[in-house]
Each structure stands twice: as C-alpha cells, then as structure tokens.
Short mmCIF file of C-alpha atoms and ligand atoms in Angstrom, two decimals:
data_model
loop_
_atom_site.label_atom_id
_atom_site.label_comp_id
_atom_site.label_asym_id
_atom_site.label_seq_id
_atom_site.Cartn_x
_atom_site.Cartn_y
_atom_site.Cartn_z
CA MET R 1 -4.80 -28.19 2.72
CA HIS R 2 -3.73 -29.53 -0.67
CA SER R 3 -0.27 -28.29 -1.62
CA PRO R 4 0.00 -26.94 -5.17
CA TYR R 5 3.68 -27.88 -5.26
CA PRO R 6 5.13 -31.23 -6.40
CA PRO R 7 5.82 -33.43 -3.36
CA GLU R 8 9.05 -34.92 -4.69
CA LYS R 9 10.80 -31.59 -4.45
CA ASN R 10 11.72 -29.58 -1.40
CA TRP R 11 9.69 -26.41 -1.75
CA THR R 12 10.01 -23.64 0.80
CA ALA R 13 9.49 -19.91 1.11
CA SER R 14 12.40 -17.49 0.86
CA ASP R 15 12.70 -14.08 2.58
CA GLY R 16 10.81 -12.17 -0.12
CA GLY R 17 8.02 -14.74 -0.28
CA ASP R 18 9.18 -16.57 -3.39
CA ARG R 19 8.68 -20.33 -3.36
CA VAL R 20 11.90 -22.03 -4.30
CA ALA R 21 13.21 -25.54 -4.90
CA ILE R 22 16.24 -26.54 -2.84
CA ALA R 23 18.74 -29.22 -3.79
CA GLU R 24 20.07 -31.48 -1.01
CA PRO R 25 18.70 -29.37 1.84
CA ASP R 26 20.21 -29.62 5.30
CA TRP R 27 17.30 -28.20 7.33
CA THR R 28 19.03 -28.35 10.72
CA GLY R 29 22.21 -26.71 9.44
CA GLY R 30 20.16 -24.23 7.40
CA ARG R 31 22.03 -25.02 4.16
CA GLY R 32 20.98 -25.91 0.64
CA ALA R 33 21.24 -24.54 -2.89
CA ILE R 34 18.26 -22.84 -4.53
CA THR R 35 17.75 -24.53 -7.88
CA GLU R 36 14.50 -22.96 -9.02
CA VAL R 37 12.15 -20.09 -8.19
CA LEU R 38 8.50 -21.00 -8.78
CA PRO R 39 6.19 -18.71 -10.75
CA ARG R 40 4.71 -16.05 -8.48
CA GLN R 41 1.00 -16.03 -7.70
CA THR R 42 0.91 -12.42 -6.56
CA GLN R 43 3.58 -9.80 -6.46
CA LEU R 44 3.83 -6.48 -4.67
CA ASP R 45 6.24 -3.87 -5.94
CA ARG R 46 6.61 -1.93 -2.72
CA PRO R 47 7.30 -3.67 -0.43
CA PRO R 48 8.74 -6.35 -2.74
CA ILE R 49 6.90 -9.53 -1.67
CA ALA R 50 5.69 -12.41 -3.80
CA ASN R 51 2.72 -14.70 -3.12
CA ALA R 52 1.15 -12.83 -0.19
CA ASN R 53 -2.65 -13.09 0.07
CA GLN R 54 -3.44 -10.58 2.79
CA ILE R 55 -2.34 -7.07 3.72
CA LEU R 56 -2.36 -6.08 7.35
CA LEU R 57 -2.53 -2.33 7.46
CA VAL R 58 -1.32 -1.01 10.79
CA PHE R 59 -2.07 2.55 11.78
CA ALA R 60 -1.54 4.30 15.09
CA LEU R 61 -4.43 6.13 16.74
CA PHE R 62 -1.97 8.60 18.20
CA ASN R 63 1.77 9.29 18.04
CA PRO R 64 1.88 9.46 15.04
CA PRO R 65 -1.70 10.79 14.80
CA LEU R 66 -4.26 9.12 12.55
CA GLU R 67 -4.56 11.15 9.35
CA PRO R 68 -7.70 10.23 7.38
CA TYR R 69 -6.34 11.17 3.96
CA GLN R 70 -3.15 9.18 4.52
CA LEU R 71 -5.17 6.23 5.79
CA SER R 72 -7.32 6.47 2.66
CA ARG R 73 -4.24 6.38 0.45
CA PHE R 74 -2.95 3.25 2.20
CA LEU R 75 -6.37 1.60 1.97
CA LEU R 76 -6.59 2.31 -1.75
CA LYS R 77 -3.10 0.96 -2.34
CA ALA R 78 -3.99 -2.15 -0.35
CA GLU R 79 -7.28 -2.61 -2.25
CA SER R 80 -5.47 -2.20 -5.57
CA THR R 81 -3.44 -5.37 -4.90
CA GLY R 82 -6.63 -7.46 -4.84
CA MET R 83 -5.57 -9.10 -1.56
CA ASP R 84 -7.68 -9.27 1.59
CA VAL R 85 -7.29 -6.12 3.66
CA LEU R 86 -7.10 -6.29 7.45
CA LEU R 87 -6.95 -3.01 9.35
CA CYS R 88 -5.46 -2.81 12.85
CA LEU R 89 -5.43 0.46 14.76
CA ASN R 90 -2.63 0.37 17.32
CA LYS R 91 -1.79 2.39 20.44
CA SER R 92 -5.39 2.22 21.71
CA ASP R 93 -3.91 2.91 25.12
CA LEU R 94 -3.24 6.50 24.04
CA ILE R 95 -6.83 7.59 23.28
CA THR R 96 -10.13 7.42 25.18
CA PRO R 97 -12.79 4.74 24.55
CA GLU R 98 -15.13 7.53 23.36
CA ALA R 99 -12.61 8.67 20.75
CA GLN R 100 -12.18 5.02 19.67
CA GLN R 101 -15.91 4.61 19.26
CA GLU R 102 -16.09 7.71 17.08
CA ILE R 103 -13.29 6.42 14.83
CA LYS R 104 -14.91 3.00 14.68
CA GLU R 105 -18.19 4.46 13.42
CA ARG R 106 -16.39 6.64 10.93
CA LEU R 107 -14.41 3.74 9.46
CA CYS R 108 -17.52 1.62 9.41
CA SER R 109 -19.08 4.23 7.11
CA TRP R 110 -15.98 3.83 4.91
CA GLY R 111 -16.75 0.11 4.70
CA TYR R 112 -14.08 -1.14 7.13
CA GLU R 113 -14.16 -2.89 10.47
CA PRO R 114 -10.89 -2.09 12.20
CA ILE R 115 -9.46 -4.11 15.08
CA PHE R 116 -8.41 -1.77 17.89
CA ILE R 117 -5.21 -3.10 19.40
CA SER R 118 -2.58 -2.03 21.87
CA VAL R 119 0.71 -3.85 21.65
CA LYS R 120 1.68 -2.12 24.87
CA ASN R 121 -1.30 -3.46 26.84
CA GLY R 122 -1.72 -6.68 24.88
CA LEU R 123 -5.22 -5.61 23.81
CA ASN R 124 -6.91 -7.73 21.08
CA LEU R 125 -3.66 -9.33 19.94
CA ASP R 126 -5.28 -12.78 20.07
CA LEU R 127 -8.02 -11.51 17.78
CA ALA R 128 -5.45 -10.16 15.34
CA LEU R 129 -3.58 -13.47 15.48
CA THR R 130 -6.64 -15.52 14.50
CA ARG R 131 -7.03 -13.35 11.41
CA LEU R 132 -3.44 -14.13 10.39
CA GLN R 133 -3.64 -17.90 10.65
CA ASN R 134 -2.92 -19.90 7.51
CA LYS R 135 -2.37 -16.78 5.45
CA MET R 136 0.67 -15.09 4.09
CA THR R 137 0.32 -11.56 5.29
CA VAL R 138 2.31 -8.45 4.52
CA ILE R 139 2.36 -5.72 7.12
CA ALA R 140 2.19 -2.18 5.78
CA GLY R 141 1.83 1.20 7.40
CA ALA R 142 3.69 4.41 8.08
CA SER R 143 6.88 4.45 10.10
CA GLY R 144 6.49 4.38 13.88
CA VAL R 145 2.96 2.91 14.06
CA GLY R 146 4.24 -0.25 15.77
CA LYS R 147 4.54 -2.88 13.02
CA SER R 148 7.70 -4.46 14.39
CA SER R 149 6.38 -4.15 17.97
CA LEU R 150 3.28 -6.08 16.91
CA ILE R 151 5.31 -8.86 15.30
CA ASN R 152 7.49 -9.07 18.41
CA ALA R 153 4.33 -9.48 20.51
CA LEU R 154 2.91 -12.18 18.23
CA ILE R 155 6.12 -14.18 17.90
CA PRO R 156 7.92 -14.76 21.21
CA ASN R 157 11.72 -14.41 21.36
CA LEU R 158 11.98 -12.56 18.07
CA ASN R 159 13.24 -9.18 19.31
CA LEU R 160 12.93 -7.09 16.16
CA ARG R 161 14.38 -3.63 16.55
CA VAL R 162 11.81 -0.95 17.45
CA ALA R 163 12.38 2.74 18.09
CA GLU R 164 10.74 5.76 19.68
CA VAL R 165 8.64 8.05 17.52
CA SER R 166 10.38 11.40 17.59
CA GLY R 167 10.34 15.06 16.60
CA LYS R 168 7.66 17.72 16.23
CA LEU R 169 5.93 15.81 13.44
CA ALA R 170 5.77 12.67 15.59
CA ARG R 171 7.22 10.63 12.77
CA GLY R 172 8.78 7.22 13.06
CA ARG R 173 12.46 6.72 12.32
CA HIS R 174 12.31 4.06 9.62
CA THR R 175 13.75 1.55 12.04
CA THR R 176 13.03 -1.48 9.86
CA ARG R 177 15.13 -1.28 6.71
CA HIS R 178 14.28 -4.39 4.74
CA VAL R 179 11.55 -6.98 4.24
CA GLU R 180 11.68 -10.10 6.40
CA LEU R 181 9.30 -13.06 6.56
CA PHE R 182 8.39 -14.83 9.81
CA GLU R 183 6.46 -17.93 10.72
CA LEU R 184 3.61 -17.47 13.20
CA PRO R 185 3.38 -19.94 16.10
CA GLU R 186 -0.19 -20.93 15.15
CA GLY R 187 0.56 -21.22 11.44
CA GLY R 188 0.77 -18.55 8.80
CA LEU R 189 3.50 -16.27 7.55
CA LEU R 190 3.97 -12.60 8.31
CA ALA R 191 6.30 -10.18 6.55
CA ASP R 192 7.67 -7.14 8.35
CA THR R 193 8.37 -4.22 6.05
CA PRO R 194 9.87 -0.77 6.39
CA GLY R 195 7.22 1.90 6.93
CA PHE R 196 6.62 4.34 4.11
CA ASN R 197 4.49 7.41 4.48
CA GLN R 198 3.12 7.94 1.02
CA PRO R 199 2.47 4.90 -1.16
CA ASP R 200 2.06 5.81 -4.83
CA LEU R 201 -1.24 4.83 -6.42
CA ASP R 202 -1.02 3.33 -9.87
CA CYS R 203 -4.64 2.76 -10.86
CA THR R 204 -6.30 4.45 -13.84
CA PRO R 205 -9.02 7.08 -13.32
CA GLN R 206 -11.59 4.45 -14.42
CA GLU R 207 -10.41 1.91 -11.84
CA LEU R 208 -10.35 4.29 -8.88
CA ALA R 209 -14.00 4.05 -7.79
CA TYR R 210 -13.70 0.27 -7.51
CA LEU R 211 -11.16 0.71 -4.71
CA PHE R 212 -13.73 2.47 -2.50
CA PRO R 213 -16.18 0.10 -0.73
CA GLU R 214 -18.61 3.03 -0.42
CA ALA R 215 -18.60 3.59 -4.20
CA LEU R 216 -18.98 -0.15 -4.87
CA GLN R 217 -21.97 -0.19 -2.59
CA ARG R 218 -23.58 2.67 -4.51
CA LEU R 219 -22.82 1.04 -7.84
CA ALA R 220 -24.46 -2.17 -6.63
CA GLU R 221 -27.64 -0.24 -5.91
CA ALA R 222 -27.83 1.99 -9.00
CA GLN R 223 -26.13 2.68 -12.32
CA CYS R 224 -24.54 5.81 -13.66
CA GLN R 225 -26.05 7.16 -16.87
CA PHE R 226 -22.71 6.88 -18.72
CA SER R 227 -20.76 3.65 -18.70
CA ASP R 228 -17.46 5.58 -18.66
CA CYS R 229 -18.60 7.91 -15.87
CA LEU R 230 -15.72 9.19 -13.73
CA HIS R 231 -18.23 10.22 -11.05
CA SER R 232 -17.18 13.86 -10.86
CA ASP R 233 -19.69 16.14 -12.59
CA GLU R 234 -21.41 13.89 -15.10
CA PRO R 235 -25.24 14.00 -15.02
CA ASN R 236 -27.12 11.18 -13.26
CA CYS R 237 -24.10 9.73 -11.52
CA ALA R 238 -24.82 7.01 -8.95
CA VAL R 239 -21.55 7.42 -7.09
CA ARG R 240 -21.39 11.17 -6.49
CA GLY R 241 -23.08 12.10 -3.27
CA ASP R 242 -23.07 12.58 0.40
CA TRP R 243 -20.43 10.17 1.68
CA GLU R 244 -17.43 11.24 3.72
CA ARG R 245 -14.68 10.01 1.44
CA TYR R 246 -16.23 11.36 -1.76
CA GLU R 247 -13.96 14.34 -1.26
CA HIS R 248 -10.95 11.98 -1.09
CA TYR R 249 -12.23 10.27 -4.21
CA LEU R 250 -12.13 13.56 -6.14
CA MET R 251 -8.60 14.34 -4.97
CA PHE R 252 -7.31 10.88 -5.91
CA LEU R 253 -9.16 11.14 -9.22
CA GLU R 254 -7.27 14.30 -10.07
CA GLU R 255 -4.02 12.54 -9.17
CA ALA R 256 -4.90 9.54 -11.36
CA ILE R 257 -5.86 11.78 -14.31
CA ASN R 258 -2.59 13.71 -14.04
CA ARG R 259 -0.61 10.49 -13.87
CA GLN R 260 -2.37 9.09 -16.90
CA ALA R 261 -1.71 12.27 -18.86
CA ARG R 262 1.94 12.07 -17.92
CA LEU R 263 2.22 8.45 -18.99
CA SER R 264 0.41 8.91 -22.28
CA GLN R 265 2.63 11.86 -23.14
CA GLN R 266 5.62 9.67 -22.50
CA SER R 267 4.46 6.85 -24.71
CA ASP R 268 3.09 9.12 -27.46
CA PRO R 269 5.94 10.95 -29.17
CA GLU R 270 3.45 13.02 -31.20
CA ALA R 271 2.00 14.65 -28.11
CA THR R 272 2.62 18.37 -28.25
CA LEU R 273 3.45 18.80 -24.59
CA LYS R 274 5.79 16.99 -22.32
CA VAL R 275 5.92 16.93 -18.57
CA LYS R 276 8.99 18.18 -16.85
CA SER R 277 9.46 17.40 -13.21
CA LYS R 278 10.27 20.43 -11.11
CA GLY R 279 11.00 18.33 -8.04
CA LYS R 280 8.93 17.91 -4.87
CA GLY R 281 5.95 16.64 -6.83
CA LYS R 282 5.51 19.84 -8.86
CA SER R 283 5.40 19.50 -12.59
CA GLN R 284 5.31 21.87 -15.51
CA TYR R 285 4.24 21.39 -19.11
CA GLU R 286 6.71 22.38 -21.79
CA PRO R 287 6.43 22.43 -25.59
CA LYS R 288 8.07 19.33 -27.06
CA LEU R 289 11.27 19.77 -29.10
CA GLU R 290 10.74 18.75 -32.70
CA SER R 291 14.10 17.29 -33.78
CA LYS R 292 14.25 13.50 -33.60
CA LYS R 293 17.64 13.62 -31.90
CA TYR R 294 16.29 15.84 -29.14
CA ARG R 295 13.15 13.82 -28.89
CA GLN R 296 15.09 10.67 -28.03
CA LYS R 297 17.14 12.48 -25.49
CA SER R 298 14.15 14.14 -23.89
CA ARG R 299 12.34 10.83 -23.51
CA ARG R 300 15.29 9.49 -21.58
CA THR R 301 15.21 12.55 -19.34
CA GLN R 302 11.50 12.06 -18.75
CA LEU R 303 12.19 8.56 -17.49
CA GLN R 304 14.75 9.95 -15.10
CA ASP R 305 12.27 12.61 -14.00
CA LEU R 306 9.71 9.95 -13.26
CA GLN R 307 12.21 7.84 -11.35
CA GLU R 308 13.08 10.90 -9.30
CA LEU R 309 9.41 11.49 -8.60
CA TYR R 310 9.06 7.94 -7.33
CA ARG R 311 12.13 8.33 -5.23
CA GLU R 312 10.77 11.54 -3.72
CA SER R 313 7.51 9.89 -2.77
CA GLU R 314 9.53 7.09 -1.24
CA GLU R 315 11.51 9.53 0.89
CA ASP R 316 8.42 11.40 2.10
N1 GTP U 401 1.85 3.71 23.57
C1 GTP U 401 2.12 2.72 22.72
N2 GTP U 401 3.30 2.70 22.06
C2 GTP U 401 3.54 1.69 21.20
C3 GTP U 401 2.60 0.65 20.98
N3 GTP U 401 3.12 -0.20 20.05
C4 GTP U 401 4.33 0.29 19.71
N4 GTP U 401 4.60 1.42 20.40
C5 GTP U 401 5.83 2.25 20.31
O1 GTP U 401 5.90 2.86 19.02
C6 GTP U 401 7.27 3.06 18.62
C7 GTP U 401 7.49 2.58 17.21
O2 GTP U 401 7.34 1.16 17.14
P1 GTP U 401 7.97 0.25 15.96
O3 GTP U 401 7.48 -1.13 16.23
O4 GTP U 401 9.43 0.46 15.83
O5 GTP U 401 7.24 0.86 14.68
P2 GTP U 401 7.35 0.39 13.14
O6 GTP U 401 5.98 0.55 12.60
O7 GTP U 401 7.98 -0.95 13.05
O8 GTP U 401 8.31 1.51 12.53
P3 GTP U 401 9.29 1.40 11.25
O9 GTP U 401 10.13 0.17 11.39
O10 GTP U 401 10.08 2.67 11.33
O11 GTP U 401 8.41 1.38 10.04
C8 GTP U 401 8.10 2.32 19.68
O12 GTP U 401 8.57 3.28 20.60
C9 GTP U 401 7.11 1.40 20.36
O13 GTP U 401 7.45 1.10 21.71
C10 GTP U 401 1.35 0.68 21.73
O14 GTP U 401 0.47 -0.17 21.62
N5 GTP U 401 1.18 1.76 22.56
MG1 MG U 402 9.67 -1.64 12.06
ZN1 ZN U 403 -20.85 8.05 -11.95
#
C-alpha cells in the first residue's frame, strides 16, 4: 500500500490515533520526541480517536441484554461518522441458536449483517479478525459487552482488565477508563475504548433518514413529494411505512428537532424563548430576559446547561 506520509520522516501512530513525526527515535528503547502532529483524516469526538476508518460495534446478546432502541442509537452514531460499520454480537454462548437466528433475520431487515461471536468459546473470532485487517478500527459499545475481552482474545499476551457484569440492571462496570490503540498480529490497528451507554446524536433532522439503511433503500426506489420531507406526516412520503425501525426513526427525529430548536435559540439572541435545563434530560422553555446585561449572562448559563446535559448523557 502506498504510504501518504513522506518517507524521510519517522511517522508513527500515537495512542489517540494521531500520526506524528518523531525526532531521533530510539524504537527499541521506546524513546523519541514528537515534533509534529499530522493533519487528521477523520476525528471522533467520543471516544477521542483520530484517523480511524472503521467502527466495530460490539453488543452482547445477553448479560447485558440486547436492547433494540439502544442498538439503534449506537448504529446511528456509528453511521454518522461516515466510517465502515462492523457489528459483532458477543456472548452467543448465552442464547439458543433459534434465538440467534431470529435476531439475525431482524437485523438483516435493518440492513445489517452481524457476526455472532463468543469470546468465551472462541466462536467466529477468526472471521472478526479478517474484517479488521489493514484497517484502523475503533471499538464501541456499552459497558460490559466484552470489548476488552475480545481484544484480549485477538491479541495474545495483552491481558487488558475485564470485569464481571453486575447488579439488577446487568450493567457493566466501566472497567476500561481510557482509549488505547493496539496493533493486531495480522496487521491493522484496534482501539479499545470505555463503554458508554447512551451516545449523543448530533445530526440534523434532515440528515437523520440517511443514517438508516432501510430509509436509504426506500429513497433509492422512490422519491418523496417534497424535497425537504422529514418523513413524518407529509403527503406522498417514500420513507414512511411498514418497516420495524420506522418507529425508532420518529423518536430520533423528535430528539433531533428538539436539539436543533435548542441550538438555534442559543445562537439567535432575538428568539423569544430560551431553553433551561432542568437536569436529567428534562428541559423547560422560559421567556427570555430583555436587558442586554442579562442576555449575556443567560447565554453563558445556557452553555453550562448544555455541558451538563452532555455530562449527564455520558454518565448514563
Ligand atoms: N458468557 C460470556 N461472557 C463473556 C464473553 N465475553 C466477555 N464476557 C464477560 O463479560 C464481562 C465484561 O467483559 P469486558 O471485556 O470487561 O467488557 P467491556 O465491554 O470491555 O466493558 P467496559 O470496559 O466496562 O466498557 C466479563 O466478565 C467477561 O468475562 C462471552 O463471549 N461469553
Ligand atoms: Mg473494557
Ligand atoms: Zn418523506
């Protein structure tokens, strides 16, 4: 493969995926000074990784249980990065082949072809490995699904920390605390990341449909009457219809519309309402204060509110 980086320099990949130039490297002693960070080709905000070209979404079939709406949210987030999406369903050893078949058909109707794996039994790990070769892949998924266990199985002698899923909710314990990048034995890079249960979507209402393979399929076959159709109750819509995740689409659409309203109120000081966070994702609209002095102050508070909202979704 042709390297896009100048050969006279020592380019390498750092922990967060940045490509850097190193002066006088001592590869065996693991020393050298970073003199330059190359421009990033792709960048993820959460987890913070630069230059990845594939997302490996790991979900557990059981313990923690597979929740379709949560899986949808992760899939949309993954699709919104524009990277290739690879879906692995782990802990196959905990459910019957019949139940697996049912899930397979269901996800197929969503437009995905998951690889059923079991880190415990070594099932389909070779298949997963071939899909990781020569790519820089970021692992994502909720806590406790087995991301670190999978990396341990793929890379011998690594011994990443893993932990039991615990409690009534069968949640993981956020065992992995930071992002780390590993080299695969057959080539390719893989980044372990801390699990998070509720990634925040940041697409606009107009962009949302393009993150659903089912909607794309429908749009390839027919057109909506209106070019700015949001596919909810407009007449002659090609997307609305009898597909399983259409219901998810409508819920995420509402979320995207609310987020857009919030953002436009923030950036438009003439808006007559402002959003005030009430914590735990609830929000309330309040009349805007007219004085300029107050207006400046309230905008600052809004930013804090928003940061708190993000933090809450991170802690979920
Ligand atoms: N039954 C079964 N258990 C598994 C399998 N893979 C992993 N586990 C168990 O699942 C638990 C969580 O695994 P981890 O690898 O720590 O999960 P993680 O996704 O890295 O979790 P965080 O670091 O918290 O995000 C551990 O007790 C593993 O032993 C599997 O294929 N089958
Ligand atoms: Mg982990
Ligand atoms: Zn439409």
